Amino acid sequence: MCYAIPGKLVEIRDNIGIIDYFGEKKRARIDYSDVSIGDYVYAQGGLLINKIKEKEALEILDAWKELFFELKKIDAKLPRVQKSGISESVLEALNKVNSNRELSKEELLSLLKIVNKDELRLTFETANNIRQKKHGNACCVHGIIEFSNYCQSNCFYCGIRSGRDIKRYRIDVDEIISIAKDAVIELNFKAIVLQSGEDIWYEEEKLIYLVKELRKLNILIFLSIGDRSPDTYKKLYEAGARGALLRFETSNKDIFNKIKPDTTLENRLELIKNLKSLGFVLATGFLVGLPEETCEDIINNILLTKSLKPDMYSLGPFIPVKDTPLEKSAFIDKNTLLKTIAICRLADNDANILVTSALETQNSAAKKEGLLAGANSLMVNITPKEYRSLYRIYDERAGSEKGIKENINDTLGLLYSLGRAPTDLGVK
Ligand code: SAH
C-alpha cells in the first residue's frame, strides 16, 4: 500500500515540475533530485522527493488505476445539503467564497458564531467543495515518530512540560533511523515527521546525522523539534530536511505570555518566518480553546496563520491535562473546531489543512468530520507502541493503544470511504 502515488514529470518551469497523475496535473518544487521530463517521480508536501524506475512506476500505477478513478467518483458524490433554512447573511458570505471573493474579518467571525444545524452543514459543505475544487481528492499522509518526551520548556498546556512528573524516554538516533526505515521500506511512507519536546540532548550533530541518514531513504523529512536557532535549522536544511512544523499556538499576546513562559510570541513568530525564508515546507497553526480565548482570537489565529503563508495549516483542540496548570480548563466543543477548520478553508482556499490526532482524541468521529469540513491531510503515528503511550502531550491519545498497521488500515479505510487518494497535494 502506498501513501503517495508516483506521477510522470511532464513539464519543468524553472524549479517547478508539473506532475501528471492519471491526467490530473500537480505542481512540485524540484530541489532534491536531478530529474528530466518523462521521469516517474514521487512528490510530498509540494516537493519532488525522488524519481523511480519507469517499470516500477508503471506497476504501481497499474495497481492504482482502478482505485484512483473509483475514489474520485466517491469524492464527487458526497451529499449536498439543501439551502433552505439558511439566513441571508450566511448565504451571502458563502456565495462570496464561491465566487472567489475574500471574506472580511466580520464575516469570518459571524461564520464562527453559527449554531443553526443547517447553516453549520452548509458551511462545512462549502468548505469541502472548495477543498475538492482546489485539490481534487488528493490527501497527504505523513508518518510521525515521537522520538523524545524530554522537554526543557514548561508550557502550561502541555503534558510533557518539564514540570510534570511523567516517565521520560529518548529514542536513540540509530533506533529512530531503524523505525523510519521500516516505515519507508515495509509500510511505504514517503514523508516522516520527527517530533519531540524541546530536548537539546539531541545536539546539532546528532540531528544532522539523523537527517542525513534519513534522506538516504528519499523521503520528505519534517522537523517538529521546537525552539532551535535559525542556524541549526539552516544546517538541518542543508543536511536534507525540508519540512518544519512549528505552531505559534495563539496570536493573543496576553494568553501566550500566560501559557508559554519560556519564550515570547514575537520570538516564536520570528522563528516561523525564518523557517519559511530558509525554504522549509512550513506547517504552522494554533491550539483552539485555550482558556480566555474568544471567537475573535480564533479568527485572528486563522488570519495570522494565513499571513505566514504556510504550506500546511496545523491546528487542534487544546485538551486539558491532569497535573498541569490548566487541568481544570474546559474542553472546546467539536463544532467550534470543525468551524475553525472550515473557516481556514474559506479564508484561504488553496490551503492544505491537517487533521490532528488531538481532534480525534476529543471525539472519535471528528477526524472524518474534519476531512469533510475542508481538511485534506493527516498523519499516522508510527512511534513504536511502548514509546507512544509515554508521549503524553495530552493523555489517552486516539490510536495510542493500536498497532501501527492497524492505525494505517483504519486511516486508509477512512480515506477510501471518503474517496480520497494519497497523491501529493501540490504547491500553490
Ligand atoms: N516541542 C515542539 C513540539 C511540541 S508538541 C514544539 O514546541 O513545537 C506539538 C504540539 O502539540 C504543540 O505545538 C501543541 O500545539 C500541541 N499540544 C501540546 N499540548 C497539548 C494539549 N494539551 N492539547 C492539545 N495539543 C497540545
Tab-separated table of C-alpha atoms and ligand atoms in Angstrom:
chain	number	residue	atom	x	y	z
A	1	MET	CA	0.000	0.000	0.000
A	2	CYS	CA	1.241	3.474	-0.841
A	3	TYR	CA	0.867	6.799	0.873
A	4	ALA	CA	1.772	8.666	-2.299
A	5	ILE	CA	1.261	7.759	-5.912
A	6	PRO	CA	4.086	8.233	-8.401
A	7	GLY	CA	3.364	10.579	-11.280
A	8	LYS	CA	5.031	11.440	-14.572
A	9	LEU	CA	7.011	14.643	-14.820
A	10	VAL	CA	5.590	16.328	-17.905
A	11	GLU	CA	6.968	19.842	-17.711
A	12	ILE	CA	9.646	21.831	-15.883
A	13	ARG	CA	9.298	25.578	-15.370
A	14	ASP	CA	12.289	26.993	-13.515
A	15	ASN	CA	12.379	24.882	-10.350
A	16	ILE	CA	8.745	23.794	-10.529
A	17	GLY	CA	7.832	20.450	-12.020
A	18	ILE	CA	4.393	19.664	-13.405
A	19	ILE	CA	3.488	16.103	-12.483
A	20	ASP	CA	0.738	14.155	-14.162
A	21	TYR	CA	-1.318	11.727	-12.058
A	22	PHE	CA	-3.680	9.864	-14.384
A	23	GLY	CA	-4.301	13.078	-16.329
A	24	GLU	CA	-4.541	15.315	-13.256
A	25	LYS	CA	-1.667	17.835	-13.035
A	26	LYS	CA	0.021	18.977	-9.842
A	27	ARG	CA	2.976	21.263	-9.226
A	28	ALA	CA	6.007	20.346	-7.100
A	29	ARG	CA	9.224	22.161	-6.255
A	30	ILE	CA	12.363	20.497	-7.578
A	31	ASP	CA	15.467	20.811	-5.450
A	32	TYR	CA	16.441	17.340	-4.344
A	33	SER	CA	16.931	15.206	-7.409
A	34	ASP	CA	18.210	15.541	-10.921
A	35	VAL	CA	15.138	14.926	-12.993
A	36	SER	CA	14.124	15.235	-16.629
A	37	ILE	CA	10.822	15.423	-18.406
A	38	GLY	CA	9.376	11.944	-18.769
A	39	ASP	CA	10.725	10.677	-15.422
A	40	TYR	CA	8.403	8.997	-12.946
A	41	VAL	CA	8.620	10.767	-9.603
A	42	TYR	CA	7.213	10.956	-6.122
A	43	ALA	CA	6.216	14.265	-4.584
A	44	GLN	CA	5.275	15.045	-0.994
A	45	GLY	CA	4.198	18.279	0.588
A	46	GLY	CA	4.651	20.049	-2.740
A	47	LEU	CA	8.253	18.905	-3.073
A	48	LEU	CA	9.578	16.438	-5.598
A	49	ILE	CA	11.361	13.921	-3.384
A	50	ASN	CA	12.723	11.273	-5.751
A	51	LYS	CA	12.435	9.533	-9.059
A	52	ILE	CA	11.809	5.860	-9.620
A	53	LYS	CA	12.291	3.461	-12.494
A	54	GLU	CA	9.618	3.544	-15.180
A	55	LYS	CA	8.894	-0.182	-14.844
A	56	GLU	CA	8.344	0.101	-11.095
A	57	ALA	CA	6.164	3.185	-11.529
A	58	LEU	CA	4.008	1.598	-14.187
A	59	GLU	CA	3.425	-1.441	-11.983
A	60	ILE	CA	2.331	0.751	-9.068
A	61	LEU	CA	0.168	2.914	-11.309
A	62	ASP	CA	-1.433	-0.133	-12.850
A	63	ALA	CA	-2.371	-1.400	-9.392
A	64	TRP	CA	-3.766	2.039	-8.567
A	65	LYS	CA	-5.581	2.918	-11.729
A	66	GLU	CA	-8.983	1.447	-10.979
A	67	LEU	CA	-8.992	2.595	-7.364
A	68	PHE	CA	-7.901	6.124	-8.346
A	69	PHE	CA	-10.939	6.724	-10.547
A	70	GLU	CA	-13.229	4.892	-8.150
A	71	LEU	CA	-12.127	7.211	-5.319
A	72	LYS	CA	-12.690	10.271	-7.478
A	73	LYS	CA	-16.241	9.147	-8.122
A	74	ILE	CA	-16.877	8.655	-4.396
A	75	ASP	CA	-15.409	12.070	-3.581
A	76	ALA	CA	-17.545	13.721	-6.255
A	77	LYS	CA	-20.691	12.041	-4.981
A	78	LEU	CA	-20.592	13.478	-1.465
A	79	PRO	CA	-24.030	14.579	-0.303
A	80	ARG	CA	-25.148	18.126	-0.965
A	81	VAL	CA	-27.228	19.939	1.616
A	82	GLN	CA	-30.374	21.913	0.932
A	83	LYS	CA	-30.109	25.665	1.115
A	84	SER	CA	-33.463	26.151	2.819
A	85	GLY	CA	-33.465	27.486	6.353
A	86	ILE	CA	-30.210	29.421	5.897
A	87	SER	CA	-30.038	33.074	6.903
A	88	GLU	CA	-29.361	35.692	4.240
A	89	SER	CA	-26.050	36.763	5.803
A	90	VAL	CA	-24.650	33.208	5.880
A	91	LEU	CA	-25.769	32.564	2.297
A	92	GLU	CA	-24.214	35.831	1.210
A	93	ALA	CA	-20.895	35.046	2.882
A	94	LEU	CA	-20.732	31.537	1.421
A	95	ASN	CA	-21.722	32.783	-2.029
A	96	LYS	CA	-18.939	35.304	-1.786
A	97	VAL	CA	-16.440	32.494	-1.184
A	98	ASN	CA	-17.905	30.528	-4.078
A	99	SER	CA	-17.331	33.465	-6.373
A	100	ASN	CA	-13.695	33.801	-5.278
A	101	ARG	CA	-14.136	36.926	-3.191
A	102	GLU	CA	-12.341	37.403	0.095
A	103	LEU	CA	-14.374	37.404	3.303
A	104	SER	CA	-13.967	40.242	5.786
A	105	LYS	CA	-12.951	39.540	9.353
A	106	GLU	CA	-16.516	40.316	10.473
A	107	GLU	CA	-17.914	37.782	8.028
A	108	LEU	CA	-15.469	35.116	9.218
A	109	LEU	CA	-16.444	35.901	12.785
A	110	SER	CA	-20.133	35.549	12.038
A	111	LEU	CA	-19.490	32.142	10.425
A	112	LEU	CA	-17.623	31.043	13.554
A	113	LYS	CA	-20.659	32.001	15.637
A	114	ILE	CA	-23.117	29.864	13.650
A	115	VAL	CA	-25.151	27.468	15.790
A	116	ASN	CA	-28.041	26.600	13.463
A	117	LYS	CA	-27.622	22.998	12.249
A	118	ASP	CA	-28.465	23.678	8.595
A	119	GLU	CA	-26.124	26.642	8.496
A	120	LEU	CA	-23.384	24.551	10.039
A	121	ARG	CA	-23.857	21.830	7.457
A	122	LEU	CA	-23.829	24.302	4.588
A	123	THR	CA	-20.658	25.930	5.912
A	124	PHE	CA	-18.868	22.573	6.175
A	125	GLU	CA	-20.162	21.534	2.783
A	126	THR	CA	-18.986	24.763	1.158
A	127	ALA	CA	-15.539	24.319	2.698
A	128	ASN	CA	-15.478	20.714	1.495
A	129	ASN	CA	-16.452	21.754	-2.030
A	130	ILE	CA	-13.684	24.318	-2.133
A	131	ARG	CA	-11.225	21.677	-0.944
A	132	GLN	CA	-12.400	19.480	-3.798
A	133	LYS	CA	-12.221	22.303	-6.352
A	134	LYS	CA	-8.688	23.289	-5.321
A	135	HIS	CA	-7.078	19.949	-4.523
A	136	GLY	CA	-9.284	17.280	-6.081
A	137	ASN	CA	-9.376	14.190	-3.905
A	138	ALA	CA	-5.666	14.339	-3.022
A	139	CYS	CA	-4.758	13.719	0.595
A	140	CYS	CA	-1.335	13.840	2.198
A	141	VAL	CA	-0.497	11.102	4.688
A	142	HIS	CA	2.650	11.642	6.727
A	143	GLY	CA	4.111	9.292	9.327
A	144	ILE	CA	5.110	10.818	12.649
A	145	ILE	CA	7.777	9.490	15.014
A	146	GLU	CA	7.719	10.993	18.511
A	147	PHE	CA	11.306	10.405	19.467
A	148	SER	CA	11.636	12.065	22.877
A	149	ASN	CA	9.287	13.333	25.562
A	150	TYR	CA	12.009	15.192	27.452
A	151	CYS	CA	11.319	18.908	27.355
A	152	GLN	CA	13.119	21.873	28.803
A	153	SER	CA	10.077	24.120	28.348
A	154	ASN	CA	7.280	24.388	30.827
A	155	CYS	CA	4.278	25.307	28.665
A	156	PHE	CA	1.156	25.369	30.806
A	157	TYR	CA	-0.987	23.405	28.356
A	158	CYS	CA	1.434	20.608	27.575
A	159	GLY	CA	1.531	17.175	29.163
A	160	ILE	CA	5.269	16.717	28.557
A	161	ARG	CA	6.167	20.076	30.129
A	162	SER	CA	9.317	19.921	32.219
A	163	GLY	CA	7.366	20.471	35.439
A	164	ARG	CA	5.150	17.401	35.037
A	165	ASP	CA	6.172	14.200	36.694
A	166	ILE	CA	5.935	11.593	33.934
A	167	LYS	CA	8.086	8.716	32.769
A	168	ARG	CA	10.551	10.108	30.215
A	169	TYR	CA	12.147	8.412	27.219
A	170	ARG	CA	14.563	9.189	24.438
A	171	ILE	CA	14.858	7.039	21.352
A	172	ASP	CA	18.439	6.548	20.335
A	173	VAL	CA	19.320	8.065	16.934
A	174	ASP	CA	20.097	4.686	15.367
A	175	GLU	CA	16.797	3.328	16.618
A	176	ILE	CA	14.950	6.310	15.097
A	177	ILE	CA	16.659	5.525	11.804
A	178	SER	CA	15.587	1.928	12.007
A	179	ILE	CA	11.966	2.886	12.841
A	180	ALA	CA	11.956	5.244	9.860
A	181	LYS	CA	13.492	2.592	7.597
A	182	ASP	CA	10.724	0.160	8.498
A	183	ALA	CA	8.107	2.823	7.868
A	184	VAL	CA	9.548	3.589	4.436
A	185	ILE	CA	10.509	0.113	3.296
A	186	GLU	CA	7.801	-2.013	4.914
A	187	LEU	CA	4.965	0.482	5.063
A	188	ASN	CA	5.745	2.723	2.062
A	189	PHE	CA	5.710	6.098	3.792
A	190	LYS	CA	7.155	8.947	1.720
A	191	ALA	CA	7.198	11.648	4.383
A	192	ILE	CA	8.235	11.369	8.016
A	193	VAL	CA	7.711	13.922	10.754
A	194	LEU	CA	10.208	13.812	13.623
A	195	GLN	CA	8.681	15.266	16.768
A	196	SER	CA	9.931	15.753	20.305
A	197	GLY	CA	9.880	18.023	23.296
A	198	GLU	CA	12.492	20.746	23.355
A	199	ASP	CA	15.305	18.303	24.022
A	200	ILE	CA	18.821	19.551	23.443
A	201	TRP	CA	20.247	16.131	24.328
A	202	TYR	CA	19.808	15.727	20.568
A	203	GLU	CA	22.505	18.249	19.828
A	204	GLU	CA	23.045	19.685	16.367
A	205	GLU	CA	25.496	16.978	15.230
A	206	LYS	CA	23.140	14.171	16.276
A	207	LEU	CA	20.252	15.741	14.373
A	208	ILE	CA	22.376	16.401	11.291
A	209	TYR	CA	23.494	12.759	11.280
A	210	LEU	CA	19.873	11.643	11.697
A	211	VAL	CA	18.609	13.821	8.851
A	212	LYS	CA	21.434	12.764	6.519
A	213	GLU	CA	20.741	9.091	7.166
A	214	LEU	CA	17.006	9.518	6.688
A	215	ARG	CA	17.461	11.471	3.487
A	216	LYS	CA	19.131	8.379	2.027
A	217	LEU	CA	15.631	6.881	2.092
A	218	ASN	CA	14.477	9.505	-0.460
A	219	ILE	CA	11.704	10.822	1.744
A	220	LEU	CA	10.484	14.228	2.822
A	221	ILE	CA	11.837	14.880	6.318
A	222	PHE	CA	9.729	17.147	8.506
A	223	LEU	CA	11.108	18.518	11.777
A	224	SER	CA	8.904	19.292	14.771
A	225	ILE	CA	11.522	19.921	17.417
A	226	GLY	CA	10.539	23.355	18.703
A	227	ASP	CA	12.873	26.196	19.516
A	228	ARG	CA	16.276	25.816	17.904
A	229	SER	CA	18.412	28.565	16.467
A	230	PRO	CA	17.854	29.551	12.818
A	231	ASP	CA	21.456	28.479	12.295
A	232	THR	CA	20.697	24.941	13.500
A	233	TYR	CA	17.613	24.783	11.283
A	234	LYS	CA	19.722	26.004	8.352
A	235	LYS	CA	22.229	23.212	8.922
A	236	LEU	CA	19.413	20.686	9.143
A	237	TYR	CA	18.013	22.023	5.870
A	238	GLU	CA	21.428	21.600	4.280
A	239	ALA	CA	21.557	18.065	5.671
A	240	GLY	CA	18.337	17.316	3.779
A	241	ALA	CA	15.367	18.240	5.991
A	242	ARG	CA	12.737	20.138	4.007
A	243	GLY	CA	9.722	20.422	6.285
A	244	ALA	CA	9.267	22.251	9.583
A	245	LEU	CA	6.239	22.104	11.849
A	246	LEU	CA	6.102	24.859	14.428
A	247	ARG	CA	2.878	26.305	15.783
A	248	PHE	CA	2.653	29.790	17.250
A	249	GLU	CA	-0.121	28.307	19.489
A	250	THR	CA	-2.043	31.582	19.925
A	251	SER	CA	-1.957	35.027	18.349
A	252	ASN	CA	-3.175	36.595	21.580
A	253	LYS	CA	-0.093	38.021	23.275
A	254	ASP	CA	-1.625	38.041	26.760
A	255	ILE	CA	-2.702	34.411	26.531
A	256	PHE	CA	0.664	33.473	25.040
A	257	ASN	CA	2.535	35.121	27.901
A	258	LYS	CA	0.429	33.241	30.430
A	259	ILE	CA	0.874	29.796	28.906
A	260	LYS	CA	4.337	29.795	27.357
A	261	PRO	CA	6.759	31.055	29.972
A	262	ASP	CA	9.972	30.190	28.119
A	263	THR	CA	9.557	32.329	25.019
A	264	THR	CA	7.586	35.200	23.535
A	265	LEU	CA	5.089	35.318	20.710
A	266	GLU	CA	7.442	37.644	18.895
A	267	ASN	CA	10.330	35.147	19.076
A	268	ARG	CA	8.160	32.234	18.041
A	269	LEU	CA	6.831	34.152	15.025
A	270	GLU	CA	10.290	35.286	14.061
A	271	LEU	CA	11.494	31.682	14.056
A	272	ILE	CA	8.493	30.575	11.981
A	273	LYS	CA	9.209	33.313	9.417
A	274	ASN	CA	12.860	32.319	9.400
A	275	LEU	CA	11.942	28.711	8.651
A	276	LYS	CA	9.840	29.837	5.714
A	277	SER	CA	12.616	32.009	4.331
A	278	LEU	CA	15.140	29.186	4.717
A	279	GLY	CA	12.981	27.277	2.231
A	280	PHE	CA	11.279	24.819	4.569
A	281	VAL	CA	7.862	23.483	3.648
A	282	LEU	CA	6.135	25.181	6.573
A	283	ALA	CA	3.377	23.773	8.752
A	284	THR	CA	2.090	26.130	11.396
A	285	GLY	CA	-1.036	26.976	13.313
A	286	PHE	CA	-2.537	27.100	16.754
A	287	LEU	CA	-4.425	25.487	19.583
A	288	VAL	CA	-8.169	26.026	19.709
A	289	GLY	CA	-9.887	26.556	23.034
A	290	LEU	CA	-7.163	27.867	25.307
A	291	PRO	CA	-8.531	29.481	28.494
A	292	GLU	CA	-9.822	33.024	27.987
A	293	GLU	CA	-9.788	32.654	24.226
A	294	THR	CA	-12.584	34.473	22.371
A	295	CYS	CA	-14.090	33.878	18.934
A	296	GLU	CA	-12.166	36.901	17.741
A	297	ASP	CA	-8.918	35.296	18.921
A	298	ILE	CA	-9.723	32.219	16.828
A	299	ILE	CA	-10.282	34.357	13.732
A	300	ASN	CA	-7.060	36.243	14.486
A	301	ASN	CA	-5.283	32.873	14.742
A	302	ILE	CA	-6.604	31.863	11.326
A	303	LEU	CA	-5.617	35.181	9.771
A	304	LEU	CA	-2.175	35.114	11.370
A	305	THR	CA	-1.627	31.586	10.041
A	306	LYS	CA	-2.668	32.767	6.577
A	307	SER	CA	-0.292	35.733	6.733
A	308	LEU	CA	2.618	33.361	7.428
A	309	LYS	CA	1.899	31.704	4.055
A	310	PRO	CA	2.155	28.166	5.379
A	311	ASP	CA	2.269	25.133	3.133
A	312	MET	CA	0.139	23.395	5.739
A	313	TYR	CA	-2.247	24.569	8.468
A	314	SER	CA	-1.854	22.602	11.692
A	315	LEU	CA	-4.449	23.208	14.362
A	316	GLY	CA	-6.081	21.169	17.040
A	317	PRO	CA	-8.164	21.416	20.175
A	318	PHE	CA	-6.473	22.207	23.444
A	319	ILE	CA	-7.018	19.164	25.652
A	320	PRO	CA	-6.712	19.934	29.390
A	321	VAL	CA	-4.111	17.672	31.008
A	322	LYS	CA	-4.048	16.373	34.576
A	323	ASP	CA	-1.312	17.771	36.843
A	324	THR	CA	-0.715	20.835	34.681
A	325	PRO	CA	-1.690	24.433	35.499
A	326	LEU	CA	-4.573	24.284	33.006
A	327	GLU	CA	-6.002	20.964	34.195
A	328	LYS	CA	-9.326	22.483	35.230
A	329	SER	CA	-9.962	24.229	31.922
A	330	ALA	CA	-12.977	23.398	29.802
A	331	PHE	CA	-12.889	21.261	26.654
A	332	ILE	CA	-13.680	23.044	23.443
A	333	ASP	CA	-16.777	21.751	21.658
A	334	LYS	CA	-16.443	19.774	18.447
A	335	ASN	CA	-18.453	22.167	16.287
A	336	THR	CA	-16.218	25.117	17.120
A	337	LEU	CA	-13.290	23.039	15.967
A	338	LEU	CA	-14.946	21.944	12.774
A	339	LYS	CA	-15.986	25.545	12.113
A	340	THR	CA	-12.378	26.620	12.650
A	341	ILE	CA	-11.195	24.103	10.066
A	342	ALA	CA	-13.916	25.175	7.637
A	343	ILE	CA	-13.104	28.855	8.116
A	344	CYS	CA	-9.408	28.203	7.451
A	345	ARG	CA	-10.519	26.760	4.099
A	346	LEU	CA	-12.980	29.595	3.412
A	347	ALA	CA	-10.382	32.239	4.297
A	348	ASP	CA	-7.537	30.575	2.409
A	349	ASN	CA	-9.000	28.477	-0.396
A	350	ASP	CA	-5.729	26.882	-1.530
A	351	ALA	CA	-4.647	25.892	1.977
A	352	ASN	CA	-3.562	22.427	2.948
A	353	ILE	CA	-5.144	21.646	6.288
A	354	LEU	CA	-4.052	18.891	8.589
A	355	VAL	CA	-6.419	16.917	10.792
A	356	THR	CA	-4.546	16.268	14.010
A	357	SER	CA	-4.877	13.371	16.409
A	358	ALA	CA	-5.981	15.796	19.160
A	359	LEU	CA	-9.169	16.284	17.195
A	360	GLU	CA	-9.746	12.558	17.082
A	361	THR	CA	-8.858	12.146	20.739
A	362	GLN	CA	-11.530	14.585	21.670
A	363	ASN	CA	-14.147	12.909	19.523
A	364	SER	CA	-13.664	9.727	17.557
A	365	ALA	CA	-15.816	10.857	14.621
A	366	ALA	CA	-14.076	14.206	14.343
A	367	LYS	CA	-11.288	13.055	12.027
A	368	LYS	CA	-13.793	12.131	9.354
A	369	GLU	CA	-15.832	15.267	10.002
A	370	GLY	CA	-12.682	17.382	9.784
A	371	LEU	CA	-11.881	15.882	6.381
A	372	LEU	CA	-15.435	16.751	5.325
A	373	ALA	CA	-15.158	20.317	6.621
A	374	GLY	CA	-12.230	21.374	4.463
A	375	ALA	CA	-9.205	19.422	5.717
A	376	ASN	CA	-7.092	17.419	3.283
A	377	SER	CA	-4.157	15.973	5.124
A	378	LEU	CA	-3.375	13.711	8.040
A	379	MET	CA	-0.673	11.985	9.997
A	380	VAL	CA	-0.330	8.398	11.083
A	381	ASN	CA	1.541	7.784	14.288
A	382	ILE	CA	4.365	5.330	13.642
A	383	THR	CA	6.057	5.680	17.016
A	384	PRO	CA	6.516	2.190	18.493
A	385	LYS	CA	3.750	1.464	20.995
A	386	GLU	CA	5.985	1.359	24.069
A	387	TYR	CA	7.072	4.961	23.471
A	388	ARG	CA	3.788	6.221	22.043
A	389	SER	CA	1.950	5.674	25.302
A	390	LEU	CA	4.610	7.791	27.067
A	391	TYR	CA	4.393	10.720	24.636
A	392	ARG	CA	1.641	12.263	26.699
A	393	ILE	CA	1.325	15.828	25.365
A	394	TYR	CA	-2.216	15.026	26.384
A	395	ASP	CA	-3.463	11.821	27.977
A	396	GLU	CA	-5.321	8.955	26.305
A	397	ARG	CA	-4.460	9.978	22.780
A	398	ALA	CA	-6.546	8.442	19.991
A	399	GLY	CA	-4.945	5.386	18.431
A	400	SER	CA	-2.275	5.078	21.115
A	401	GLU	CA	-3.435	1.591	22.063
A	402	LYS	CA	-3.406	0.355	18.465
A	403	GLY	CA	-0.615	-1.242	16.474
A	404	ILE	CA	0.914	0.764	13.625
A	405	LYS	CA	-0.562	-1.454	10.918
A	406	GLU	CA	-3.993	-1.195	12.480
A	407	ASN	CA	-3.696	2.604	12.555
A	408	ILE	CA	-2.669	2.641	8.906
A	409	ASN	CA	-5.502	0.355	7.870
A	410	ASP	CA	-8.017	2.479	9.759
A	411	THR	CA	-6.656	5.635	8.154
A	412	LEU	CA	-6.665	4.222	4.639
A	413	GLY	CA	-10.129	2.746	5.216
A	414	LEU	CA	-11.366	6.186	6.238
A	415	LEU	CA	-9.708	7.892	3.257
A	416	TYR	CA	-11.109	5.396	0.798
A	417	SER	CA	-14.597	5.630	2.277
A	418	LEU	CA	-14.431	9.376	1.605
A	419	GLY	CA	-12.967	8.929	-1.859
A	420	ARG	CA	-9.601	10.448	-1.022
A	421	ALA	CA	-6.396	9.334	-2.704
A	422	PRO	CA	-2.943	9.781	-1.194
A	423	THR	CA	-1.456	11.645	-4.191
A	424	ASP	CA	0.761	14.565	-3.303
A	425	LEU	CA	-1.115	17.763	-2.626
A	426	GLY	CA	0.997	20.020	-4.841
A	427	VAL	CA	2.307	23.544	-4.274
A	428	LYS	CA	0.371	26.733	-4.925
B	1	SAH	N1	8.306	20.912	21.174
B	1	SAH	C1	7.752	21.051	19.857
B	1	SAH	C2	6.698	20.005	19.588
B	1	SAH	C3	5.645	20.067	20.628
B	1	SAH	S1	4.327	19.012	20.640
B	1	SAH	C4	7.212	22.452	19.676
B	1	SAH	O1	7.063	23.178	20.644
B	1	SAH	O2	6.946	22.834	18.547
B	1	SAH	C5	3.442	19.547	19.245
B	1	SAH	C6	2.175	20.310	19.528
B	1	SAH	O3	1.363	19.636	20.456
B	1	SAH	C7	2.352	21.671	20.150
B	1	SAH	O4	2.726	22.616	19.195
B	1	SAH	C8	0.990	21.934	20.750
B	1	SAH	O5	0.190	22.739	19.906
B	1	SAH	C9	0.362	20.544	20.880
B	1	SAH	N2	-0.051	20.276	22.269
B	1	SAH	C10	0.703	20.331	23.375
B	1	SAH	N3	-0.060	20.112	24.470
B	1	SAH	C11	-1.327	19.925	24.033
B	1	SAH	C12	-2.583	19.697	24.686
B	1	SAH	N4	-2.679	19.614	25.994
B	1	SAH	N5	-3.678	19.560	23.909
B	1	SAH	C13	-3.583	19.623	22.582
B	1	SAH	N6	-2.456	19.862	21.906
B	1	SAH	C14	-1.330	20.017	22.633
